[in-house]
Structure formats: C-alpha cells, structure tokens
mmCIF file of C-alpha atoms in Angstrom:
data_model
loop_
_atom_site.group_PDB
_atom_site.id
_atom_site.type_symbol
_atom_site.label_atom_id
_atom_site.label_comp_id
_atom_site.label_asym_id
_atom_site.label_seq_id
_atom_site.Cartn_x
_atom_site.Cartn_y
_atom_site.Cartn_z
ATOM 1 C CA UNK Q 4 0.000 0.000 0.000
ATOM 2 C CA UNK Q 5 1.104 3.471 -0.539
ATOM 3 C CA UNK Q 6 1.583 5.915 1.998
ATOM 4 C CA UNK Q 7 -0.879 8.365 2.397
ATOM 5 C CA UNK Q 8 -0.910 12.021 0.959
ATOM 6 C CA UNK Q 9 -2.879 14.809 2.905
ATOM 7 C CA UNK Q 10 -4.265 16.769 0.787
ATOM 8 C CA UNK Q 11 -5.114 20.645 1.979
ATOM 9 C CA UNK Q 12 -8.953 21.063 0.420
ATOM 10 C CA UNK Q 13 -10.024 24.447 1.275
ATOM 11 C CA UNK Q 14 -13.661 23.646 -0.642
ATOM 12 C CA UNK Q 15 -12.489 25.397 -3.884
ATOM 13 C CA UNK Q 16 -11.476 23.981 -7.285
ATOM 14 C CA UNK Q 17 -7.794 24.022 -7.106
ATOM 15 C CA UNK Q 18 -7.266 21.508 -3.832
ATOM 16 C CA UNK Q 19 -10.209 19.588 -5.555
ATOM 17 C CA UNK Q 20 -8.773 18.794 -8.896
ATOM 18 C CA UNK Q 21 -5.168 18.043 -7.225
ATOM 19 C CA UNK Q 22 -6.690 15.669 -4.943
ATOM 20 C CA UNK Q 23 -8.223 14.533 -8.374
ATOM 21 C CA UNK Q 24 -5.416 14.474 -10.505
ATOM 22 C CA UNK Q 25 -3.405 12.515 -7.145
ATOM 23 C CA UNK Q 26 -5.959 9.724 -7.291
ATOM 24 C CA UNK Q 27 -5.707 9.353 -10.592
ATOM 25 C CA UNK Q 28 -2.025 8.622 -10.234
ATOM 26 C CA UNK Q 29 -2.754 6.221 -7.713
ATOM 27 C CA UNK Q 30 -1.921 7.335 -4.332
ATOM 28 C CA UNK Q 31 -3.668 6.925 -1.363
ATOM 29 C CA UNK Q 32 -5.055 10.237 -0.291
ATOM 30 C CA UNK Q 33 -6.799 11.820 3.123
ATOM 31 C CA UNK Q 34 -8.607 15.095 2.285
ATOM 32 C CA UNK Q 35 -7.593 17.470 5.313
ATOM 33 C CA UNK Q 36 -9.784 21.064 5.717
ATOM 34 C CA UNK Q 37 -7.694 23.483 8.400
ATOM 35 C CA UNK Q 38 -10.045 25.303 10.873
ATOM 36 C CA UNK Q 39 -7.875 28.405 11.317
ATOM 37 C CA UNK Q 40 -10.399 31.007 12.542
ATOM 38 C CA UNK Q 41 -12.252 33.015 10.201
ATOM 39 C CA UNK Q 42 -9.520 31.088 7.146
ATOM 40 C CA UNK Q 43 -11.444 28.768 4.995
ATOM 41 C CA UNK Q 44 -13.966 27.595 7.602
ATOM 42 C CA UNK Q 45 -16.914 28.285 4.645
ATOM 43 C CA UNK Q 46 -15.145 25.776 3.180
ATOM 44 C CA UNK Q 47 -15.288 23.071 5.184
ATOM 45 C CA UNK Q 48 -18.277 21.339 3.633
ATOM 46 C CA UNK Q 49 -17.336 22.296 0.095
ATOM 47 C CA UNK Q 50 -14.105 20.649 0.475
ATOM 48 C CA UNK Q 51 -16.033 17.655 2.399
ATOM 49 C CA UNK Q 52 -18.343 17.279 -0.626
ATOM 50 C CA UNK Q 53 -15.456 16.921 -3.058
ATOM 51 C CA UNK Q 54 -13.434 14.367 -1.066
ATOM 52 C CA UNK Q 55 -16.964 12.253 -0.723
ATOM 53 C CA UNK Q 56 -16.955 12.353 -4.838
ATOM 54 C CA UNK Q 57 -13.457 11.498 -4.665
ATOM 55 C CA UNK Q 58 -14.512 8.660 -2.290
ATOM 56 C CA UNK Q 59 -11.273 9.285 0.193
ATOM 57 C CA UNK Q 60 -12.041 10.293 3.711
ATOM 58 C CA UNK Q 61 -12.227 13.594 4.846
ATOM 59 C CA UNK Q 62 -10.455 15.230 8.400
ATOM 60 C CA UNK Q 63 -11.157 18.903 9.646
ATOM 61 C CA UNK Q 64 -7.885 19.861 11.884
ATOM 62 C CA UNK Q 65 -8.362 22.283 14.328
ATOM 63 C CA UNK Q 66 -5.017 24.519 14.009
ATOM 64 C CA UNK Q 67 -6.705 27.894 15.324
ATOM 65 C CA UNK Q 68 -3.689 28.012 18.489
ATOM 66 C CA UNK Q 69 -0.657 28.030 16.132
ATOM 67 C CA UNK Q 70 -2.467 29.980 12.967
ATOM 68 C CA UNK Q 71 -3.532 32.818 15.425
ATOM 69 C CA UNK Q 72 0.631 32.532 17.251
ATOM 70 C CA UNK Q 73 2.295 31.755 13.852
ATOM 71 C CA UNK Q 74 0.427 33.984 11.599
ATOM 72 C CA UNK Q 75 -2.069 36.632 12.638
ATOM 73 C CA UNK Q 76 0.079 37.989 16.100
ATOM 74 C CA UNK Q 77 2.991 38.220 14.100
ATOM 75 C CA UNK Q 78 0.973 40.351 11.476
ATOM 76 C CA UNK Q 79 -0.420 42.515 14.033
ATOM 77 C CA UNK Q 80 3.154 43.004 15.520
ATOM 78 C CA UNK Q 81 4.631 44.016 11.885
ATOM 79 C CA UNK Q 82 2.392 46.477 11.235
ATOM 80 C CA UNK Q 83 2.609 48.294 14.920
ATOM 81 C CA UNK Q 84 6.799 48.179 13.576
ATOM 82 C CA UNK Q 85 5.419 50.037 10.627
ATOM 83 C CA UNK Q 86 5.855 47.385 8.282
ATOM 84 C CA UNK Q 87 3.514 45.357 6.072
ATOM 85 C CA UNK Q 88 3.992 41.909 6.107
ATOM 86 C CA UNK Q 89 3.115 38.865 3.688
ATOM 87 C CA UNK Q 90 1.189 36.220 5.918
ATOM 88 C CA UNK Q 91 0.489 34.341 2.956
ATOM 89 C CA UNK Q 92 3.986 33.469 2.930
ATOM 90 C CA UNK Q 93 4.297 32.506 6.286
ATOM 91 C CA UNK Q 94 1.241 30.792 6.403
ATOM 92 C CA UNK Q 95 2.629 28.783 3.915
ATOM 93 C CA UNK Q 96 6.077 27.758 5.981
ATOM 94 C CA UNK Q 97 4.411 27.412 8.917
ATOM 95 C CA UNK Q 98 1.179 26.346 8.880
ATOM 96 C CA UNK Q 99 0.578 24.103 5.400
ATOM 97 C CA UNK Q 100 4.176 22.610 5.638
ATOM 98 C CA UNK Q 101 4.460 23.443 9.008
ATOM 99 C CA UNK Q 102 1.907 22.278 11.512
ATOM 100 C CA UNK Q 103 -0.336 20.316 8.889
ATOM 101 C CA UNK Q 104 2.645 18.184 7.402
ATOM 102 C CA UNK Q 105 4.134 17.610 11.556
ATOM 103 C CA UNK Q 106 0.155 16.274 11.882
ATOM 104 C CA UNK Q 107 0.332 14.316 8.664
ATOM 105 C CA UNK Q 108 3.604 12.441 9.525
ATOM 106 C CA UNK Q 109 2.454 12.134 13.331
ATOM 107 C CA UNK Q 110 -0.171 9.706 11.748
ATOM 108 C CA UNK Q 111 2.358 7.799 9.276
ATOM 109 C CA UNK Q 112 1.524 10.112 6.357
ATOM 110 C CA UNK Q 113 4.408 11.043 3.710
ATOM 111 C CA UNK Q 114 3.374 14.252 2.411
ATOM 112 C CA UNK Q 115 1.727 17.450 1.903
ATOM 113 C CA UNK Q 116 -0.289 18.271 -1.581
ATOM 114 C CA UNK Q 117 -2.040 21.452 -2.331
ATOM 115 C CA UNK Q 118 -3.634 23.264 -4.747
ATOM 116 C CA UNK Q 119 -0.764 25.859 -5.928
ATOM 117 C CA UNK Q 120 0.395 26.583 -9.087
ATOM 118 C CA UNK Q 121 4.087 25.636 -9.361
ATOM 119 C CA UNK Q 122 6.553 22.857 -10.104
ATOM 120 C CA UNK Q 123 8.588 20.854 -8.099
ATOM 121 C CA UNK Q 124 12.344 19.302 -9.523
ATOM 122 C CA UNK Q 125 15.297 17.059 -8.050
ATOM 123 C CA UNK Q 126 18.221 18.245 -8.685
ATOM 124 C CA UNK Q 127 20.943 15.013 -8.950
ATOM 125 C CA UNK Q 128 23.904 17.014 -8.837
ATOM 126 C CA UNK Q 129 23.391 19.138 -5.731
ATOM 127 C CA UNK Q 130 21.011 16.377 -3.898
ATOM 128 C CA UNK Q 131 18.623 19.617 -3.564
ATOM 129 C CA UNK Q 132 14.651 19.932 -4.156
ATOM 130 C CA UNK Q 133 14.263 22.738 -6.896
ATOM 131 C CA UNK Q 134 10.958 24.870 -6.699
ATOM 132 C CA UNK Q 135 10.578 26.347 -10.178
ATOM 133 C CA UNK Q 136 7.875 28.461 -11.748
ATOM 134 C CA UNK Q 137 4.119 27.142 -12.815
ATOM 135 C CA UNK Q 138 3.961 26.087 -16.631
ATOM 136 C CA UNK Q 139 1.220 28.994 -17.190
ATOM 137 C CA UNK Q 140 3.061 32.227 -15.489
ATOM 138 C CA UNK Q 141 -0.434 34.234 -15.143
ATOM 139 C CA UNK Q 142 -1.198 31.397 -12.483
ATOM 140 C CA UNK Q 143 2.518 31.041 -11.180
ATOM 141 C CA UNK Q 144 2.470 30.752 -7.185
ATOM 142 C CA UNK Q 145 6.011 30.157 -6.472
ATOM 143 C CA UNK Q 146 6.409 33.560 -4.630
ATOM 144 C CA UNK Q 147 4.049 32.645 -1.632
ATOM 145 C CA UNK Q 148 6.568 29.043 -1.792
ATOM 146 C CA UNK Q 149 10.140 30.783 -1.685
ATOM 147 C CA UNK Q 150 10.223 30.398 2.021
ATOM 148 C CA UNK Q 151 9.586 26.830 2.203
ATOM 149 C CA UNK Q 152 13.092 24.751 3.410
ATOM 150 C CA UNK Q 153 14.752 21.544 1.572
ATOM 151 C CA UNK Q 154 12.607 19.254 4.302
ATOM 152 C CA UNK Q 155 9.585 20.864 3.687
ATOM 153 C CA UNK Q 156 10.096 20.975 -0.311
ATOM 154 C CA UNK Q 157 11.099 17.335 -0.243
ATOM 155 C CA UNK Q 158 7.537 16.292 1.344
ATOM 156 C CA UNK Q 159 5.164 18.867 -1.248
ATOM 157 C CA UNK Q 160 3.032 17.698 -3.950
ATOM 158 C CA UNK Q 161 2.140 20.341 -6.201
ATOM 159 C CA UNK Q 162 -0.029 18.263 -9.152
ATOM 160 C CA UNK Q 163 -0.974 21.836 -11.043
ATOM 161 C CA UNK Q 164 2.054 23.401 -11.739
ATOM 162 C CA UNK Q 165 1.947 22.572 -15.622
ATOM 163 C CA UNK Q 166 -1.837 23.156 -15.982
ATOM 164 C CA UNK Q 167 -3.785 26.567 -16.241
ATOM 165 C CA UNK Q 168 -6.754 27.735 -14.952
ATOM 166 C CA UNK Q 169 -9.281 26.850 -17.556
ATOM 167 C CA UNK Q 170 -7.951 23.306 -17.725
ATOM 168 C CA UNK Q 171 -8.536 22.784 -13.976
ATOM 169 C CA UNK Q 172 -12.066 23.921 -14.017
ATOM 170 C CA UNK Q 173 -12.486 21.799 -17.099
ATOM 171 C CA UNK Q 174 -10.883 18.788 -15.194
ATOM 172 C CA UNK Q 175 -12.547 19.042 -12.444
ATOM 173 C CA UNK Q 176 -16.520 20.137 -14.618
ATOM 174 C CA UNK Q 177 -15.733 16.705 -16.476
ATOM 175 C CA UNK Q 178 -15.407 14.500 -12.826
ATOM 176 C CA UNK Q 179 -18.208 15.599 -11.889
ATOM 177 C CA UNK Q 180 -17.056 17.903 -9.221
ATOM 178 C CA UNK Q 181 -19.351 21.134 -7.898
ATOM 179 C CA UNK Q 182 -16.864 23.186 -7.210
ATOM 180 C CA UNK Q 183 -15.580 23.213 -10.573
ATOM 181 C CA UNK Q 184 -16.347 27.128 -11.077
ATOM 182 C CA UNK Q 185 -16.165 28.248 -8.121
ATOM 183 C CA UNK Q 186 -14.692 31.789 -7.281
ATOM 184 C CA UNK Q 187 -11.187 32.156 -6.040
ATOM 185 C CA UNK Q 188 -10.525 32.919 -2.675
ATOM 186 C CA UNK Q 189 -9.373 36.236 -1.164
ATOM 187 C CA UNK Q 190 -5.717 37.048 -0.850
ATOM 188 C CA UNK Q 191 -5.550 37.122 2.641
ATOM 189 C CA UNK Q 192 -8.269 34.964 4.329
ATOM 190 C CA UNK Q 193 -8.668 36.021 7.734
ATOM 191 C CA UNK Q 194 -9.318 39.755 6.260
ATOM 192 C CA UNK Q 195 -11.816 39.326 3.669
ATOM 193 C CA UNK Q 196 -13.232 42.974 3.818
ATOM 194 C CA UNK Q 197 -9.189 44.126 3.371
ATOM 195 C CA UNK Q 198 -9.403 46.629 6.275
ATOM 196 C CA UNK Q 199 -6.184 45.885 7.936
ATOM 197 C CA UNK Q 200 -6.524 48.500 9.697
ATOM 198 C CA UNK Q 201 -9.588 48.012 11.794
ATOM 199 C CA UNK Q 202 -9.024 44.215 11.965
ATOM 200 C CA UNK Q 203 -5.923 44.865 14.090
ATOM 201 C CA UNK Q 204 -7.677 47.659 16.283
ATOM 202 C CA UNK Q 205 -10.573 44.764 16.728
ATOM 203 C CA UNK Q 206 -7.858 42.376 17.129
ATOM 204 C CA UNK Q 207 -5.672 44.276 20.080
ATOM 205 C CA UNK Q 208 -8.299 46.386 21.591
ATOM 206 C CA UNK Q 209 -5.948 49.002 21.280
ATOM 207 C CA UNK Q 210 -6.207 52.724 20.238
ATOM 208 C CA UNK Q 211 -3.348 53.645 17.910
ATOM 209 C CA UNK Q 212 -2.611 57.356 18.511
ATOM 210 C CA UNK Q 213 -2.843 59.804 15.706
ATOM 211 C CA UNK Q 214 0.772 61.800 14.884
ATOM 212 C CA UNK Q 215 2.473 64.039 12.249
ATOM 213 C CA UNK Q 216 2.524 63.736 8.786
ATOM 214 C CA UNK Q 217 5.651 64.731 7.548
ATOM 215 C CA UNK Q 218 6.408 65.458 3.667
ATOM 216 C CA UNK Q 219 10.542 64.137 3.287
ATOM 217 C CA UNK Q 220 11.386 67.532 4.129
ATOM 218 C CA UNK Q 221 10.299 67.199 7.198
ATOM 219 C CA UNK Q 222 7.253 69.969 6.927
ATOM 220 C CA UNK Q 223 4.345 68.956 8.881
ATOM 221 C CA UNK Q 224 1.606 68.546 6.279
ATOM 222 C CA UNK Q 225 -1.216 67.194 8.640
ATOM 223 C CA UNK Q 226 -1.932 64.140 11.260
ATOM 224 C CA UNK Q 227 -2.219 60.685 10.843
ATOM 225 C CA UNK Q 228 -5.039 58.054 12.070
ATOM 226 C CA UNK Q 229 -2.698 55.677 13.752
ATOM 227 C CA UNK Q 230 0.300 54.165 12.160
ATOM 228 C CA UNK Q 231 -1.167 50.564 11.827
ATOM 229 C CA UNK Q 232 -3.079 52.227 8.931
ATOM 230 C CA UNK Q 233 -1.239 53.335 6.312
ATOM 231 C CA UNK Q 234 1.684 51.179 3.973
ATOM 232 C CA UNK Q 235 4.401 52.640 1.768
ATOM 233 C CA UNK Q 236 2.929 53.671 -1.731
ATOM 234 C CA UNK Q 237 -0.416 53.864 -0.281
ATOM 235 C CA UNK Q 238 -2.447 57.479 -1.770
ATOM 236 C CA UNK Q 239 -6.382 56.382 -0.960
ATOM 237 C CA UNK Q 240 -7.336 57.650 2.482
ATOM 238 C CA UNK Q 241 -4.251 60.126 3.582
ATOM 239 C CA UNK Q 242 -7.077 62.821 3.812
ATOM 240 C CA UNK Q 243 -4.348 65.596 3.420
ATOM 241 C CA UNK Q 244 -4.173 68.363 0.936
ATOM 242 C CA UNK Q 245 -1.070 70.717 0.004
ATOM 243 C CA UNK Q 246 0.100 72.382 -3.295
ATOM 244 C CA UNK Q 247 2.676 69.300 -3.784
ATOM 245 C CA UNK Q 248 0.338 67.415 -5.718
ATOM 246 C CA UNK Q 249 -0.568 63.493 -5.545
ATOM 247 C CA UNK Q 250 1.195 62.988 -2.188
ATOM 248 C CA UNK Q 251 2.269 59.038 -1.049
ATOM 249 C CA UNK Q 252 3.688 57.130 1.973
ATOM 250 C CA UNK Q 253 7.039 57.231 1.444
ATOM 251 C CA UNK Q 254 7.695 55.706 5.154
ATOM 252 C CA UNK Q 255 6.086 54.750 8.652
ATOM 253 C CA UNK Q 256 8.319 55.297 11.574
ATOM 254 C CA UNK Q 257 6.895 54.155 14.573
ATOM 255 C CA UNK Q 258 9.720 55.207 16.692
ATOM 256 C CA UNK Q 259 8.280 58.821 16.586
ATOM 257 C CA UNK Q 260 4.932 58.294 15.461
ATOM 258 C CA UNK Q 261 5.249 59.672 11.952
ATOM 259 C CA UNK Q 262 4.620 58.880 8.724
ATOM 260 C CA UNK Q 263 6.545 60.553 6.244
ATOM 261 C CA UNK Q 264 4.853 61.117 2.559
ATOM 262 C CA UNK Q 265 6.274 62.076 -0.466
ATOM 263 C CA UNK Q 266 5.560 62.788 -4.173
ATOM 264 C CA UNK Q 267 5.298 59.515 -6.657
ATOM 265 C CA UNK Q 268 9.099 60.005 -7.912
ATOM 266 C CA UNK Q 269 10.409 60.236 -3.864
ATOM 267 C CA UNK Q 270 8.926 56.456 -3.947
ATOM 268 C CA UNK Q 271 11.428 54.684 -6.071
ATOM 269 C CA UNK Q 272 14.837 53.093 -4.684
ATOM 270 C CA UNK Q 273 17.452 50.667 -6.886
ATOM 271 C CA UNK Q 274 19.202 49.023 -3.612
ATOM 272 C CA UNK Q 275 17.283 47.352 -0.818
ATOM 273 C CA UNK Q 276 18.041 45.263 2.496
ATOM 274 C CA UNK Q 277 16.341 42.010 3.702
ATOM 275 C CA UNK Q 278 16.983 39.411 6.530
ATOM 276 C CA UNK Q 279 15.839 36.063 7.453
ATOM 277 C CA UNK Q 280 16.974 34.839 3.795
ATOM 278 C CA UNK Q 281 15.708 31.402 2.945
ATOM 279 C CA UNK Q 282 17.838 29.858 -0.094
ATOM 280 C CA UNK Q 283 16.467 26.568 -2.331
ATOM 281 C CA UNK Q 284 19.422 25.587 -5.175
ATOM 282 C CA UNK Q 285 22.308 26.391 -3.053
ATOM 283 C CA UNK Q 286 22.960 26.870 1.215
ATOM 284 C CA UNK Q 287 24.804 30.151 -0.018
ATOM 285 C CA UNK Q 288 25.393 32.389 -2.803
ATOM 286 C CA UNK Q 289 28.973 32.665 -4.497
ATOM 287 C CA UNK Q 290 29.644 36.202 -4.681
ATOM 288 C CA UNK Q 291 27.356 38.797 -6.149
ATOM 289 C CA UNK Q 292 24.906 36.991 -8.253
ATOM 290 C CA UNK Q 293 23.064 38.430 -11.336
ATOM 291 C CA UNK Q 294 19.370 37.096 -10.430
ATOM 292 C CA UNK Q 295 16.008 38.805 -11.118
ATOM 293 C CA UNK Q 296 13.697 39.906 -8.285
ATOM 294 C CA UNK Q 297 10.592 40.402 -7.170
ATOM 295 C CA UNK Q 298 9.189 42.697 -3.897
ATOM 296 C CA UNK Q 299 5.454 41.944 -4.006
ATOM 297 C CA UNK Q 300 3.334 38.975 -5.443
ATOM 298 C CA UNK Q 301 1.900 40.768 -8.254
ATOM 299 C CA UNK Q 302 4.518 42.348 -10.594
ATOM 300 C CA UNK Q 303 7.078 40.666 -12.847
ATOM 301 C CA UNK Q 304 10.512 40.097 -11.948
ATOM 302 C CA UNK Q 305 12.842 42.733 -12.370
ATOM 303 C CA UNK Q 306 17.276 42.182 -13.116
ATOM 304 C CA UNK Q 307 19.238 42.852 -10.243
ATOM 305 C CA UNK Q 308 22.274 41.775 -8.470
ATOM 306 C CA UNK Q 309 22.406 40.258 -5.185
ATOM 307 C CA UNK Q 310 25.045 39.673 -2.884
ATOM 308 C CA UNK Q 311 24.980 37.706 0.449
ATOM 309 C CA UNK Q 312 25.814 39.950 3.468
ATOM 310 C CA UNK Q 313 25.552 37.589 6.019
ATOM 311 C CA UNK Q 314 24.282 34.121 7.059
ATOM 312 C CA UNK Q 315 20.674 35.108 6.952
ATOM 313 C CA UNK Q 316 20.760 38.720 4.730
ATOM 314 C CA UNK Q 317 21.625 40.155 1.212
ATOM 315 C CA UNK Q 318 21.993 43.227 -0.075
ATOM 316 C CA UNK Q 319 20.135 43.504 -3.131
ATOM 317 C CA UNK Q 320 20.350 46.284 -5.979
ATOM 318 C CA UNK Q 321 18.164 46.328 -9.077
ATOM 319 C CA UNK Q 322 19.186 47.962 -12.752
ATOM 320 C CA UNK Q 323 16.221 50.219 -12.534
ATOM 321 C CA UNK Q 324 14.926 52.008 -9.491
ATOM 322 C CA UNK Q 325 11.528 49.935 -8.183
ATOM 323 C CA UNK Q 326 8.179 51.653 -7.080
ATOM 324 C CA UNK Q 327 7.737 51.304 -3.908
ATOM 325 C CA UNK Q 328 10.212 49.012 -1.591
ATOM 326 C CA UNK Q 329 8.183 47.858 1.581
ATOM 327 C CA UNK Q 330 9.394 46.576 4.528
ATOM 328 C CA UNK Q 331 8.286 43.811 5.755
ATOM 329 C CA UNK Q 332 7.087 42.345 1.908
ATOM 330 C CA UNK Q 333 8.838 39.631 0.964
ATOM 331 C CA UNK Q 334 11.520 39.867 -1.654
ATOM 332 C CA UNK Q 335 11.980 36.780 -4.445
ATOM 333 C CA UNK Q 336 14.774 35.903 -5.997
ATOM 334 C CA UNK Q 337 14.942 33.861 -9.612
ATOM 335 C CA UNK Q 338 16.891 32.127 -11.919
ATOM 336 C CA UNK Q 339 14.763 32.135 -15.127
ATOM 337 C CA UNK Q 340 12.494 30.009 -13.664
ATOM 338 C CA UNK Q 341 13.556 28.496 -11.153
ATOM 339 C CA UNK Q 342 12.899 29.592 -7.339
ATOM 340 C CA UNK Q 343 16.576 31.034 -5.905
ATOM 341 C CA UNK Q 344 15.058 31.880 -2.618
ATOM 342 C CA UNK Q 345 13.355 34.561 -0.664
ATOM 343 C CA UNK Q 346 13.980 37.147 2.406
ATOM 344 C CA UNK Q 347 12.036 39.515 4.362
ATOM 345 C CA UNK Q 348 12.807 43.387 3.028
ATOM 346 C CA UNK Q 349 14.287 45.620 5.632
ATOM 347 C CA UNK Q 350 14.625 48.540 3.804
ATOM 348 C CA UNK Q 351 15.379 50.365 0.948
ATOM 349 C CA UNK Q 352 18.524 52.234 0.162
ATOM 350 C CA UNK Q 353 19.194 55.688 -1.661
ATOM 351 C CA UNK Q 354 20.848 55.966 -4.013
#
C-alpha cells in the first residue's frame, strides 16, 4: 500500500482537482480542511463534498492556536513596527508545511499536496529539491513558496504546476465535481473585507494614537489616524491636501509616530536590504549573483544583483529604481524560472 498524501482542500477547485489528478495517479489520499479562525472555515463542507466524490475520507484539523501565534500575532506586531507583512507566505512555511505536514507524519503520512500553481524538480547534482515556476506564469504561485526549506520541499506535492486555470475547471466540470467554477478565494483569508486597519484595532483592543505627517522635508503637512493604517505607496485615504500634488507614503516610523509622505518620484529606490533569507538551489550564494527579483506577489521580476551579506541577509540592488520598496514584503529571488530563494525586506537604500 502506498503511503498516504494529505491533501489541503479548502472547498475550492484548485485543492479539488489536485486531490483529483493525485488519485488518478494512484496514491492513497486523506482530504484534510484546516479550521484556522475566520480562514477557509466556509469551506469546510465544500471541500467535504469533493473528497466524498473522490470517495477518500475527509479530516477537519483544528489549528486555530498556532495559525492565530504563527500567523495573525505576528501580522499585528509588523504592522505596529510600521511594516507590512506577507502572511500568505508565512502561512505557507508554517502552517501548510508546518503544523499540517508535523500532523500528517504524526499519523504515518508522507506528504503534503495542495492546490498551488508551481513545479517541483530534483536536482541530482546538488542532492537539492528545486521549486521552479508554474507552466502557465499568469497562475505562477512560487512567490508565496520561496520560504519553504529543503525538508519541507522534499515532502510537497504540487499536481498543477503545468496546468492553467481553464484546464482545472475543465478537469474538475468533467469528474463531476461542484466546485468546478467556483470563485477564487481572497488574498488574505482572515481579512476578507481588506481593512487591515480596523481588523488589528478589533484584534488588540488598542487605540493607535494619531501623529504628524511629515512630507521628506520634514514639513508637517497634517496628522495621521494611527500608524497601523497606512503602507508605503499607499495614496487612498491620507485625507491631506497641500500644493505638492498626488502625495504618497514614502515611510512609517513608529519610533516617533510619523509617517513621512512624499511625491510619486520620492517612492522609487534601486538598492534594498532584507533578513531572514531562505535559499532553495544552493545553502549560499557565491559572490554577487546576477538574479532577477521580485518585492510583491503581483509584478514581474525585475534584473538585479544580489550579494549575500551575512548568514541570513543580502543586499540587493536592481538595474532600474523599483516603485515602492516595503518593509516587511517579501523579496523573491529567480533564476529564469527556477525559485533562488526569498527574504524579508528591511529597507530600501538611496541611491
């Protein structure tokens, strides 16, 4: 008998048709749905239904304590440091690989599948798991992945890496499956009205103090509503006027309570910092490296070098000047398409 895969089924069409596509290889699957408060609970009998038509049993894990340690209280702590965090990324090290795949092997499982878009490889030569783009880049998920180690890369099943949207939902119309055109889910699921902001407030009880903005010259141009509201690049919702025209946040500095705006042209850097570097190919670059990068989920790659400062940072500067550097995103590095690694973005540089 094979060992048995857990499969993450939220109740939507993407952990459907890889559990799906899985069976049809002929593994021996349990369908797991995470309770995670307020993160995919509508799911539960959604992803139930499916792993009935699938005829595999189905397990609902409770994994509310280290989701709400793990992912939402570091969250709320980023953004009272003024940054803005990815938790989608985290959530991903260590809750779906973290605490579901320590679950899956406490009862004798082998791995973790789920419903991302991107490719797994074995690299021979270096005896190293490879994480490399999806086959259909407008669905390519390997950003939210670059934190995931060798371990928890050598126990992932990702069966839709070479297959694009449409030919899920066709997959998955032609089993039989209800989900098959069903919406997708929000980016981050424990916030699906996207107020940050007042999630964290309901979250801590707390009343975040309103303080100076500052344009870069350091001019007072008005007061902010607390610093947990307000990211760099962000224009919607600043609720000050001055003759400087469209005015952005350049930075949040919660050491004095300010944020600091600027015009659209003070946003762009070329050089940025980042710690807690997670690396896939290699345990450490050789030298500055000519890679392409990444600083948010949805933009394109961008050429840059990168050189390794330490065990755990790299200093990272791109040919052109980027739009926007946040602190606290998470910062991808490729290879064409393969998966280099990621880190957590200090800070940017000027020039």
């Amino acid at each position: 008998m094979n060992q048995i895969t857990a499969v993450a089924m939220s109740g939507g069409v993407d952990s459907s048709a890889a559990a799906l596509l899985l069976q049809r290889e002929g593994l021996d699957l349990a369908g797991v749905t995470l309770e995670l408060t307020g993160c995919g609970q509508g799911g539960a009998e959604d992803a139930r239904a499916a792993a009935q038509a699938l005829n595999i049993p189905h397990y609902l894990f409770d994994l509310t304590v280290p989701f709400r340690e793990e992912v939402i209280q570091p969250f709320i702590q980023a953004y009272e440091e003024g940054l803005t965090p990815n938790p989608c990324v985290m959530c991903n090290r260590r809750i779906k690989f973290g605490a579901l795949l320590e679950l899956a092997q406490g009862k004798g499982w082998g791995r973790v599948a789920t419903g991302h878009y991107a490719r797994l490889d074995f690299d021979t030569g270096s005896g190293r798991w490879l994480l490399k783009k999806a086959a259909h880049l407008d669905k390519d998920q390997s950003y939210v992945l670059a934190m995931l180690t060798q371990e928890q890369l050598s126990r992932a099943l990702f069966p839709l890496g070479g297959l694009s949207k449409e030919e899920v939902r066709s997959i998955a119309e032609e089993a039989g499956l209800a989900n098959a055109h069903k919406g997708d889910s929000q980016d981050i699921c424990f916030i699906p009205d996207g107020d940050y902001s007042a999630f964290i407030r309901r979250r801590t009880g707390r009343d975040y103090p309103p303080g100076p903005f500052l344009y870069e010259d350091g001019a007072q141009l008005g007061w902010h509503g607390g610093i947990v509201g307000y990211t760099v690049g962000q224009r919607r919702g600043l609720g000050v006027s001055s003759g400087l025209g469209r005015l952005y946040v350049k930075e949040v500095r919660p050491g004095d309570n300010t944020v600091v705006l600027s015009t659209n042209e003070g946003l762009f850097a070329r050089t940025l910092t980042a710690s807690g570097l997670n690396l896939i190919p290699c345990r450490r670059l050789d030298g500055p490296v000519r890679l392409s990068a990444k600083i948010r989920y949805r933009m394109a790659e961008r050429p840059c070098t990168v050189e390794q400062t330490g065990e755990e940072s790299i200093r990272l500067t791109f040919d052109q000047p980027q739009r926007a550097i946040t602190p606290g995103q998470t910062v991808v590095l490729y290879d064409g398409g393969t998966v280099v690694g990621g880190a957590v973005i200090d800070r940017p540089l000027e020039d």
